Short mmCIF file of C-alpha atoms in Angstrom, two decimals:
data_model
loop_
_atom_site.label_atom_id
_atom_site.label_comp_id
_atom_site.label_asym_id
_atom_site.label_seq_id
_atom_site.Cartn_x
_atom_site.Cartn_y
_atom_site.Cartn_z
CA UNK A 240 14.40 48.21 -2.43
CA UNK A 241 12.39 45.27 -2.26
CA UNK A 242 9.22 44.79 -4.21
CA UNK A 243 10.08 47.68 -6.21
CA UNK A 244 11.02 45.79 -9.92
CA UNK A 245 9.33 42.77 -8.73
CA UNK A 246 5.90 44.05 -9.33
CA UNK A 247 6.51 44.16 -13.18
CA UNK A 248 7.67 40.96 -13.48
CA UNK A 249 4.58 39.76 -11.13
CA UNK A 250 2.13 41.82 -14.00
CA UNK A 251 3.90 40.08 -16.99
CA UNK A 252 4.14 36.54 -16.15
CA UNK A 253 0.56 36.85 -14.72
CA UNK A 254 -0.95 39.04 -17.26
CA UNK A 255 -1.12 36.83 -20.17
CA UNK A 256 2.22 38.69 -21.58
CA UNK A 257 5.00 37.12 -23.64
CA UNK A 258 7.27 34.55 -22.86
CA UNK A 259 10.43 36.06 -21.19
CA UNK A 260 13.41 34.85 -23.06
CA UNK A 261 15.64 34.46 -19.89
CA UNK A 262 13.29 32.15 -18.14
CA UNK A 263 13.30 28.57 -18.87
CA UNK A 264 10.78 26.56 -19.38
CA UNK A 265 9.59 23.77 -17.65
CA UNK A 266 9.45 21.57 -20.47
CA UNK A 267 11.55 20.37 -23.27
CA UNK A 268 11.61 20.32 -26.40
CA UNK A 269 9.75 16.93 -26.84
CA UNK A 270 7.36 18.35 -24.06
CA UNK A 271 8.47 15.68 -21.10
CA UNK A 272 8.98 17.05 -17.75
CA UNK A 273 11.89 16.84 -15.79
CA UNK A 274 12.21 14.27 -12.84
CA UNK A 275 10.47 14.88 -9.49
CA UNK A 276 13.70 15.33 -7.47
CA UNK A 277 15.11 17.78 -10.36
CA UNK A 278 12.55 19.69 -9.70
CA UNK A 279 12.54 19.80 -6.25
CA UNK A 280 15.97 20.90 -6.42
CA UNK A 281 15.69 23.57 -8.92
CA UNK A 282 12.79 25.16 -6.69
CA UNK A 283 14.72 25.18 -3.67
CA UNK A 284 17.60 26.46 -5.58
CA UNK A 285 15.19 29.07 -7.10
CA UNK A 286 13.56 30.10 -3.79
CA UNK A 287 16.90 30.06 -1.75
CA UNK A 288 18.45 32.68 -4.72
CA UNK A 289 15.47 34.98 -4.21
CA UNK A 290 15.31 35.12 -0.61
CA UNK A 291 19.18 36.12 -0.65
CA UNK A 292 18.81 38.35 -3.51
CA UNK A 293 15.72 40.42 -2.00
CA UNK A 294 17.35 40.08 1.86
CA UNK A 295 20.91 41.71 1.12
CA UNK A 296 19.36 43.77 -1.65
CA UNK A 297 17.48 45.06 1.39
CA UNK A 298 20.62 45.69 3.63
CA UNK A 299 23.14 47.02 0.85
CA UNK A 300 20.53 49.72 -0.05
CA UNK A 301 19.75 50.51 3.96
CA UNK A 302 23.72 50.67 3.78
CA UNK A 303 24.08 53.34 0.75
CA UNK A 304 20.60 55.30 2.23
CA UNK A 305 21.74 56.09 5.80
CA UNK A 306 25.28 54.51 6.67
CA UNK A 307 26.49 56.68 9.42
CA UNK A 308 30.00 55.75 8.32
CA UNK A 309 29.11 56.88 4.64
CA UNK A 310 27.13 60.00 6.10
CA UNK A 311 25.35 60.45 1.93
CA UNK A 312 22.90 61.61 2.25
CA UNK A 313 21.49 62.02 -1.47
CA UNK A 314 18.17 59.21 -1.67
CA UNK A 315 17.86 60.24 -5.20
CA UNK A 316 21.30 60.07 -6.65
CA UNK A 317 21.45 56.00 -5.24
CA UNK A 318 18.09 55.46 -6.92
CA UNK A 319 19.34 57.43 -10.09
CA UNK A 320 22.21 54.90 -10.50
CA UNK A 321 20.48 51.93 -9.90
CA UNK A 322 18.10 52.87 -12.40
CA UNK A 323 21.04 53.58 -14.92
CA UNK A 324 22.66 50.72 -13.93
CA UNK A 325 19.65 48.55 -15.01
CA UNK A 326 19.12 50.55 -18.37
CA UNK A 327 22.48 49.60 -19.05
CA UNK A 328 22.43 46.19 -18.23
CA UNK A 329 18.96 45.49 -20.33
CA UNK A 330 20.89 47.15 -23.18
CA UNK A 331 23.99 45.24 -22.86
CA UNK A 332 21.71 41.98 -22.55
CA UNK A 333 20.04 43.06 -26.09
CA UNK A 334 23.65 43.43 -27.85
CA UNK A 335 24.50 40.11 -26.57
CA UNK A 336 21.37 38.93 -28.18
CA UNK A 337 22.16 40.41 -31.33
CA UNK A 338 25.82 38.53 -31.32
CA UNK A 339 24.05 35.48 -30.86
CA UNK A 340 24.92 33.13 -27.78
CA UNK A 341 24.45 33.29 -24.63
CA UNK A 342 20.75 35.30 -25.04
CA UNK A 343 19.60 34.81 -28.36
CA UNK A 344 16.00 35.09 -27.04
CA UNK A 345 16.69 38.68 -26.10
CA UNK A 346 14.69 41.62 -28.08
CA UNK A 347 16.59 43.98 -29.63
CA UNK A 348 16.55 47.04 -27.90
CA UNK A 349 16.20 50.33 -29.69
CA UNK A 350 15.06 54.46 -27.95
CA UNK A 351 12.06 54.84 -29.61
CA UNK A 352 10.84 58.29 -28.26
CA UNK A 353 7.17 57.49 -29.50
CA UNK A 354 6.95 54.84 -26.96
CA UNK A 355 8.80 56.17 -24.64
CA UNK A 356 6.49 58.93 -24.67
CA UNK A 357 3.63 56.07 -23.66
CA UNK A 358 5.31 54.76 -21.32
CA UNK A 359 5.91 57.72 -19.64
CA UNK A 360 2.55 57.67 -17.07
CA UNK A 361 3.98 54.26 -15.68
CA UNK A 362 7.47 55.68 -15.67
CA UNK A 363 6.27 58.66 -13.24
CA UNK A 364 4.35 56.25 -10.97
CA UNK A 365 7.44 53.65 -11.29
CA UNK A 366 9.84 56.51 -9.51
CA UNK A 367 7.45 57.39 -6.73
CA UNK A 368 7.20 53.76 -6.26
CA UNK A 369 10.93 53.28 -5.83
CA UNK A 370 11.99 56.63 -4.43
CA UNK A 371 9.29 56.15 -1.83
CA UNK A 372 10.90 52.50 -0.88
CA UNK A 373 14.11 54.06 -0.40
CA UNK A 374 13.09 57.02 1.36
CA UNK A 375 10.74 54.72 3.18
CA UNK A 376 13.73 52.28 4.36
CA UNK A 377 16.58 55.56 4.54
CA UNK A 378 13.84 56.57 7.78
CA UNK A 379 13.11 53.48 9.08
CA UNK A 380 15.00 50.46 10.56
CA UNK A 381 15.46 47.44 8.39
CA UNK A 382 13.38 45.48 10.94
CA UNK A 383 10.53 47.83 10.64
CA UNK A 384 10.49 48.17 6.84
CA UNK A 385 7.95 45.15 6.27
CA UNK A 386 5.48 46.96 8.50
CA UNK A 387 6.22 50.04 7.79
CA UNK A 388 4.84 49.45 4.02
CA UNK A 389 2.91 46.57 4.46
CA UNK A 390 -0.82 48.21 3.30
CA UNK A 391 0.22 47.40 -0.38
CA UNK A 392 -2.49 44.48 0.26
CA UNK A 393 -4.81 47.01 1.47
CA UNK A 394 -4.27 49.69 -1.87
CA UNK A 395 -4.71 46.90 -4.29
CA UNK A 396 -7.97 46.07 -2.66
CA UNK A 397 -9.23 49.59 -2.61
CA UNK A 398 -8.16 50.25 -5.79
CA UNK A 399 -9.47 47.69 -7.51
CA UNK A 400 -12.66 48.69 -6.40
CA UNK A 401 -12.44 52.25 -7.16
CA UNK A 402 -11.00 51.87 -10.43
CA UNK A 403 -11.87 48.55 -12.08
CA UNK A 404 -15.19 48.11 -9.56
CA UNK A 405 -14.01 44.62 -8.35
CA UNK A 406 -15.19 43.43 -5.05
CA UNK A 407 -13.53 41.32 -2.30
CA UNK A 408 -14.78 38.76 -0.69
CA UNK A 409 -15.61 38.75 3.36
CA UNK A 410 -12.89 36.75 4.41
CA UNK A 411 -10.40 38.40 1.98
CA UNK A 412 -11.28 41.97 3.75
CA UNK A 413 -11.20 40.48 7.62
CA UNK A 414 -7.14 39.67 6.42
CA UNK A 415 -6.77 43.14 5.30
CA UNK A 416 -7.85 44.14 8.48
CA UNK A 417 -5.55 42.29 10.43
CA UNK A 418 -2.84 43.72 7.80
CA UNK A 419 -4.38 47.69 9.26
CA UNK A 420 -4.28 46.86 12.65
CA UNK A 421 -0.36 45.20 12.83
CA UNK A 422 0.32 48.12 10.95
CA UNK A 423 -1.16 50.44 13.14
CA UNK A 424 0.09 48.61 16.34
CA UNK A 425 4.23 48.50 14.88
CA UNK A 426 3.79 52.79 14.76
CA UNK A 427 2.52 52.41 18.14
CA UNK A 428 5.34 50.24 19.72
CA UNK A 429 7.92 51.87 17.40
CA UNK A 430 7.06 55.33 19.10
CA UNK A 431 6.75 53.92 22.54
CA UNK A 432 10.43 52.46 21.70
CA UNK A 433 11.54 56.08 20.78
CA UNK A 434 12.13 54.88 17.11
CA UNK A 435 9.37 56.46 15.22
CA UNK A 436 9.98 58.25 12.24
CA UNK A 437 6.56 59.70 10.92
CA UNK A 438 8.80 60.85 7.77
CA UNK A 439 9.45 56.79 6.83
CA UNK A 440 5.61 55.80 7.51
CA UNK A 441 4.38 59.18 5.07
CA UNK A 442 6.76 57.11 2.56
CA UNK A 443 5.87 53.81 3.57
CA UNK A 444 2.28 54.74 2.76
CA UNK A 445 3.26 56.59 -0.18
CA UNK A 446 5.43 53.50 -1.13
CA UNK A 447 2.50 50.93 -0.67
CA UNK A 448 0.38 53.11 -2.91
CA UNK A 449 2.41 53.85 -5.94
CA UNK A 450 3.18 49.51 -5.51
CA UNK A 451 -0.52 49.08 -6.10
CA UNK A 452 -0.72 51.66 -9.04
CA UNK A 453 2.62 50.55 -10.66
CA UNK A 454 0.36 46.93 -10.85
CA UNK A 455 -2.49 48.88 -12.76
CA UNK A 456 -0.46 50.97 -15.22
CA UNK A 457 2.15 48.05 -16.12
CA UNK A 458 -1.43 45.92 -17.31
CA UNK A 459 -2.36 48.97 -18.98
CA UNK A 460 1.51 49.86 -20.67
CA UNK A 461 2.94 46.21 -21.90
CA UNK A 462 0.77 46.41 -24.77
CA UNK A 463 2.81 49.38 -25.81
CA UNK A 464 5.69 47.04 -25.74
CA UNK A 465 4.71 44.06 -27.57
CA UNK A 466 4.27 42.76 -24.20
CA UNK A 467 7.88 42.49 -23.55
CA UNK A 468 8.86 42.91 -19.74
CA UNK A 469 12.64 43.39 -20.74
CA UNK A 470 11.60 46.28 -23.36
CA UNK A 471 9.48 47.83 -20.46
CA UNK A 472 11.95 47.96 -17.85
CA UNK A 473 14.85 49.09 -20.42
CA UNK A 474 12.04 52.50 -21.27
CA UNK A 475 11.07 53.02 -17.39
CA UNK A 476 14.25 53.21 -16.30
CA UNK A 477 15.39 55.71 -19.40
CA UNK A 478 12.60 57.93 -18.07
CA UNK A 479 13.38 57.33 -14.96
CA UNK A 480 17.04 58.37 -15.00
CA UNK A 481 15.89 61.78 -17.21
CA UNK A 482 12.74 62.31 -14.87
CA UNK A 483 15.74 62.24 -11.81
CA UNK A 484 17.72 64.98 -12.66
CA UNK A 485 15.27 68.06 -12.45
CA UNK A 486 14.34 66.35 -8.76
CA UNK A 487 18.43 66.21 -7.90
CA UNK A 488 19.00 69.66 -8.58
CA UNK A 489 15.69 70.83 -6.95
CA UNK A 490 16.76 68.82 -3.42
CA UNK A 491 20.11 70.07 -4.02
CA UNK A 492 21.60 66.85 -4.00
CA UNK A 493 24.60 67.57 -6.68
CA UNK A 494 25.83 69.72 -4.03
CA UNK A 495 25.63 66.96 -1.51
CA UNK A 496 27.70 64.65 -4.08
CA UNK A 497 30.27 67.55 -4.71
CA UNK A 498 31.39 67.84 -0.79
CA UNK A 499 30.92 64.12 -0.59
CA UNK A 500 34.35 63.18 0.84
CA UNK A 501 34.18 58.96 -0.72
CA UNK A 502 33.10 60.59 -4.02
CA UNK A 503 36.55 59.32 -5.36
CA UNK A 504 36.80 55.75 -3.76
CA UNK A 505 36.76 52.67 -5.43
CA UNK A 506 35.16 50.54 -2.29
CA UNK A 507 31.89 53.48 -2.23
CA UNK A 508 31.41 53.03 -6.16
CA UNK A 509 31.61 49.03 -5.96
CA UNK A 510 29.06 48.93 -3.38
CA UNK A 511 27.14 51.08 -5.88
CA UNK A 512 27.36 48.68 -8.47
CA UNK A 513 26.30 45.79 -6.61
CA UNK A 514 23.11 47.22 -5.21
CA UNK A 515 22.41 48.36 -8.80
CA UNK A 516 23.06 44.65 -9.80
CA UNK A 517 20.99 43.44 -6.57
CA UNK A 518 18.39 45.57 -8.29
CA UNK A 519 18.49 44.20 -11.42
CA UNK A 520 18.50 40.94 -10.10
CA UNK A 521 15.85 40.70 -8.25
CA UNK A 522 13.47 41.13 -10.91
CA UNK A 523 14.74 38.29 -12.59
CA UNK A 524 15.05 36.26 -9.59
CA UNK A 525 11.31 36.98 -8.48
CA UNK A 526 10.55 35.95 -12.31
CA UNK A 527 12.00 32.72 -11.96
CA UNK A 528 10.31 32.07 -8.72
CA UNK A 529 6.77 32.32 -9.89
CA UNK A 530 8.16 30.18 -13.49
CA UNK A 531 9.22 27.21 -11.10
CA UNK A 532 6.41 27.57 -8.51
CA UNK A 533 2.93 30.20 -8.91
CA UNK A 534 2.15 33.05 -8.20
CA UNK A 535 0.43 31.74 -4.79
CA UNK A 536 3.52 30.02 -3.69
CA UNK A 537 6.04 33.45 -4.18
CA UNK A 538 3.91 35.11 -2.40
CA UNK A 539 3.58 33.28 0.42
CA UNK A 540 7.61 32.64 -0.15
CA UNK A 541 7.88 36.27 0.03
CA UNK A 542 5.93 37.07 3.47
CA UNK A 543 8.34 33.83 4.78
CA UNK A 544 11.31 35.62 3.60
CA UNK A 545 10.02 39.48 5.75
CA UNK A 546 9.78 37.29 8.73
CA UNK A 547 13.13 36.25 7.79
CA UNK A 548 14.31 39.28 7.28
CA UNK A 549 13.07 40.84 10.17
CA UNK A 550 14.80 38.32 12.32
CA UNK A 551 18.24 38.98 10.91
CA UNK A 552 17.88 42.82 10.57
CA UNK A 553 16.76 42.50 14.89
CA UNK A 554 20.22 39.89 15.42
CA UNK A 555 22.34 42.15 12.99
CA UNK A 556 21.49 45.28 14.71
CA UNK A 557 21.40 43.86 17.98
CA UNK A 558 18.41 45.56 18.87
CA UNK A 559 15.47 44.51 20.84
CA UNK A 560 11.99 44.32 20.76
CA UNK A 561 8.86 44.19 22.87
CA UNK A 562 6.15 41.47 23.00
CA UNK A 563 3.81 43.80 21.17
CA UNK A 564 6.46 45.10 18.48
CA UNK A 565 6.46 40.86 17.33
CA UNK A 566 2.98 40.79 17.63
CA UNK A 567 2.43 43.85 15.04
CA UNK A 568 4.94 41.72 12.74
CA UNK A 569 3.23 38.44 12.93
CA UNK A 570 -0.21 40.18 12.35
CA UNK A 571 0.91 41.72 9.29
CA UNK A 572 2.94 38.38 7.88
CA UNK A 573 0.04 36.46 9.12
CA UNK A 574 -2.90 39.01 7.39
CA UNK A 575 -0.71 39.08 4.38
CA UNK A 576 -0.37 34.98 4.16
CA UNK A 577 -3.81 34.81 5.01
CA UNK A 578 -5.09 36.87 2.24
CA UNK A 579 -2.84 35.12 -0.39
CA UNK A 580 -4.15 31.95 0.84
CA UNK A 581 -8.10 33.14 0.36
CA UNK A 582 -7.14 34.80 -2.80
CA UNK A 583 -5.54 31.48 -4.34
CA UNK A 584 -8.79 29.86 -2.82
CA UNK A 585 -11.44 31.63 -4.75
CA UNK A 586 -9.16 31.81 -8.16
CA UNK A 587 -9.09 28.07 -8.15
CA UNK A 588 -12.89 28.13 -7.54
CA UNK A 589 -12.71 30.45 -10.47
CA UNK A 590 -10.58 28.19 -12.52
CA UNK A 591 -12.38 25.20 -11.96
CA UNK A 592 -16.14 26.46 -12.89
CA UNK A 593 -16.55 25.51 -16.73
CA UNK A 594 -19.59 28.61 -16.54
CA UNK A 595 -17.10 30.91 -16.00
CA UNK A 596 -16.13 33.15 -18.89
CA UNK A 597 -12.23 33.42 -19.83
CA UNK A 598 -12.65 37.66 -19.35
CA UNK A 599 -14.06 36.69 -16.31
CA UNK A 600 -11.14 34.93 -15.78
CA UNK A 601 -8.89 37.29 -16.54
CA UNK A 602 -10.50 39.79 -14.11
CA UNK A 603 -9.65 37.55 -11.13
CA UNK A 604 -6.26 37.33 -12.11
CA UNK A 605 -6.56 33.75 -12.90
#
């Protein structure tokens, strides 16, 4: 479930909120900077960890979601456990903390049902978000995931306008339009290759949309939270993992899990665990990647990494693809790159003008 955590992370490091405690920091103590070629290393480490994390986070999920040699099919129950799995682990983090060494840095984490309560609008947004992701990619093929919910670019432009009244610029639209029409041109090819499933673009969209608003409501939730990203993703996923059960037993999927013949087997739960872990990890990985880059860079690190993906997932599967199916996928990696890079642009223009005001600032996401 790519992009699903990541966007938190993304909010918190570029939102003016704390410090994270698990991310180093580029300088030490006496405020020197490390050498040129220790640096260089540590990004390529950094960028090569993220790219594997987010890539076979991507296939183990596809794996659990619609295997036809595990033939589960319960969407909600895999999401359920991730989401536990990553409560658990931000808990477990916190005790360490309070014992001292390794994560001293750590908050202390506590249930406090007051803010749970408060965070519960993000919470409900933060489950469509990643239920829609792994519906989305449980109806689609790995190599047509990036397209098919590639309009987050698209949302956060239209939203932004409808709800905060901030306009684009001219160039910054003409690469959201080139994001429309690959999109639009992949559900072509994809039904003229038989492939189509109009059930994984409904949650593609969905997905893209709920990616956009999980943005808005994270801004609007950290303060809740002292600003702590580790405190917010410990409460979402609580409410996530209560907010899952009522939707199980509506679907009926604890009677899917009861005749679920690998219930009992040690290789179906380990492969659970890991993609929970993958999970887990990838919001710390895409953390580190903006810490030891910028935002601008992971982003364009992350439409290089769905071109790599797509590649594999086409090699893997052995499948293959028309002319125009590559086109649709280089129109979209090229639409999103190109808005990044116009984004990045004007927020340096932003940046640099001494008559613009730090809310101003702020606003542009500088």
């Amino acid at each position: 479930m790519p992009r699903t955590r990541t966007g938190i992370l993304r909010m918190a490091l570029g939102g003016g909120g704390a410090a994270d405690p698990l991310l180093p920091a580029e300088e030490d103590a006496e405020g020197l900077r490390p050498p040129f070629l220790l640096r260089a290393l540590r990004i390529a480490v950094v960028v090569c960890l993220y790219w594997f994390t987010s890539i076979a986070m991507v296939f183990l999920n596809k794996y659990l979601l619609d295997s036809p040699s595990l033939r589960l099919d319960a969407p909600l129950f895999v999401t359920f456990f991730q989401c536990a799995l990553t409560a658990a682990l931000c808990l477990g983090l916190s005790l360490g903390a309070a014992c001292g060494p390794p994560c001293p840095g750590l908050p202390t984490l506590r249930l406090d049902p007051k803010v749970s309560r408060s965070v519960l609008p993000l919470s409900v947004v933060f489950i469509g978000m990643i239920t829609s992701n792994n519906l989305c990619l449980k109806h689609v093929g790995v190599a047509f995931y990036n397209v098919g919910r590639s309009l987050t670019t698209v949302f956060n432009v239209l939203l932004s306008y409808l709800l905060l009244k901030q306009t684009t610029s001219l160039y910054a639209l003409l690469a959201c339009g080139v994001i429309i029409g690959g999109f639009w041109l992949g559900v072509d090819q994809e039904g003229a290759e038989g492939t189509l499933s109009w059930t994984g673009i409904f949650f593609g969209i969905l997905a893209s949309l709920c990616v956009s608003l999980n943005a808005i409501y994270t801004k609007k939730v950290l303060p809740v939270v002292d600003g702590s990203i580790w405190r917010l993703t410990f409460y979402n996923n609580v409410n996530a993992c209560v907010l899952f059960f009522p939707l199980m037993l509506l679907l009926g999927e604890f009677r899917t899990l009861y005749h679920f013949d690998k219930l009992g087997s040690p290789s179906f739960w380990g492969m659970m665990i890991l993609g929970g872990v993958f999970g887990f990890a990838i919001g710390y990985v895409t953390g580190l990647q903006i810490k030891f880059t910028s935002p601008l860079t992971h982003n364009v690190s992350g439409t290089a990494k769905a071109c790599a993906q797509t590649v594999l997932a086409v090699i893997y599967f052995e499948e293959t693809k028309s002319f125009l199916w590559w086109t649709s996928n280089l129109m979209v990696l090229g639409g999103s790159f190109a808005y990044t890079w116009v984004k990045g642009l004007e927020m340096r223009k932003v940046q640099e003008d001494p008559n613009v005001k730090s809310s101003e600032r702020n606003e542009t996401g500088v």
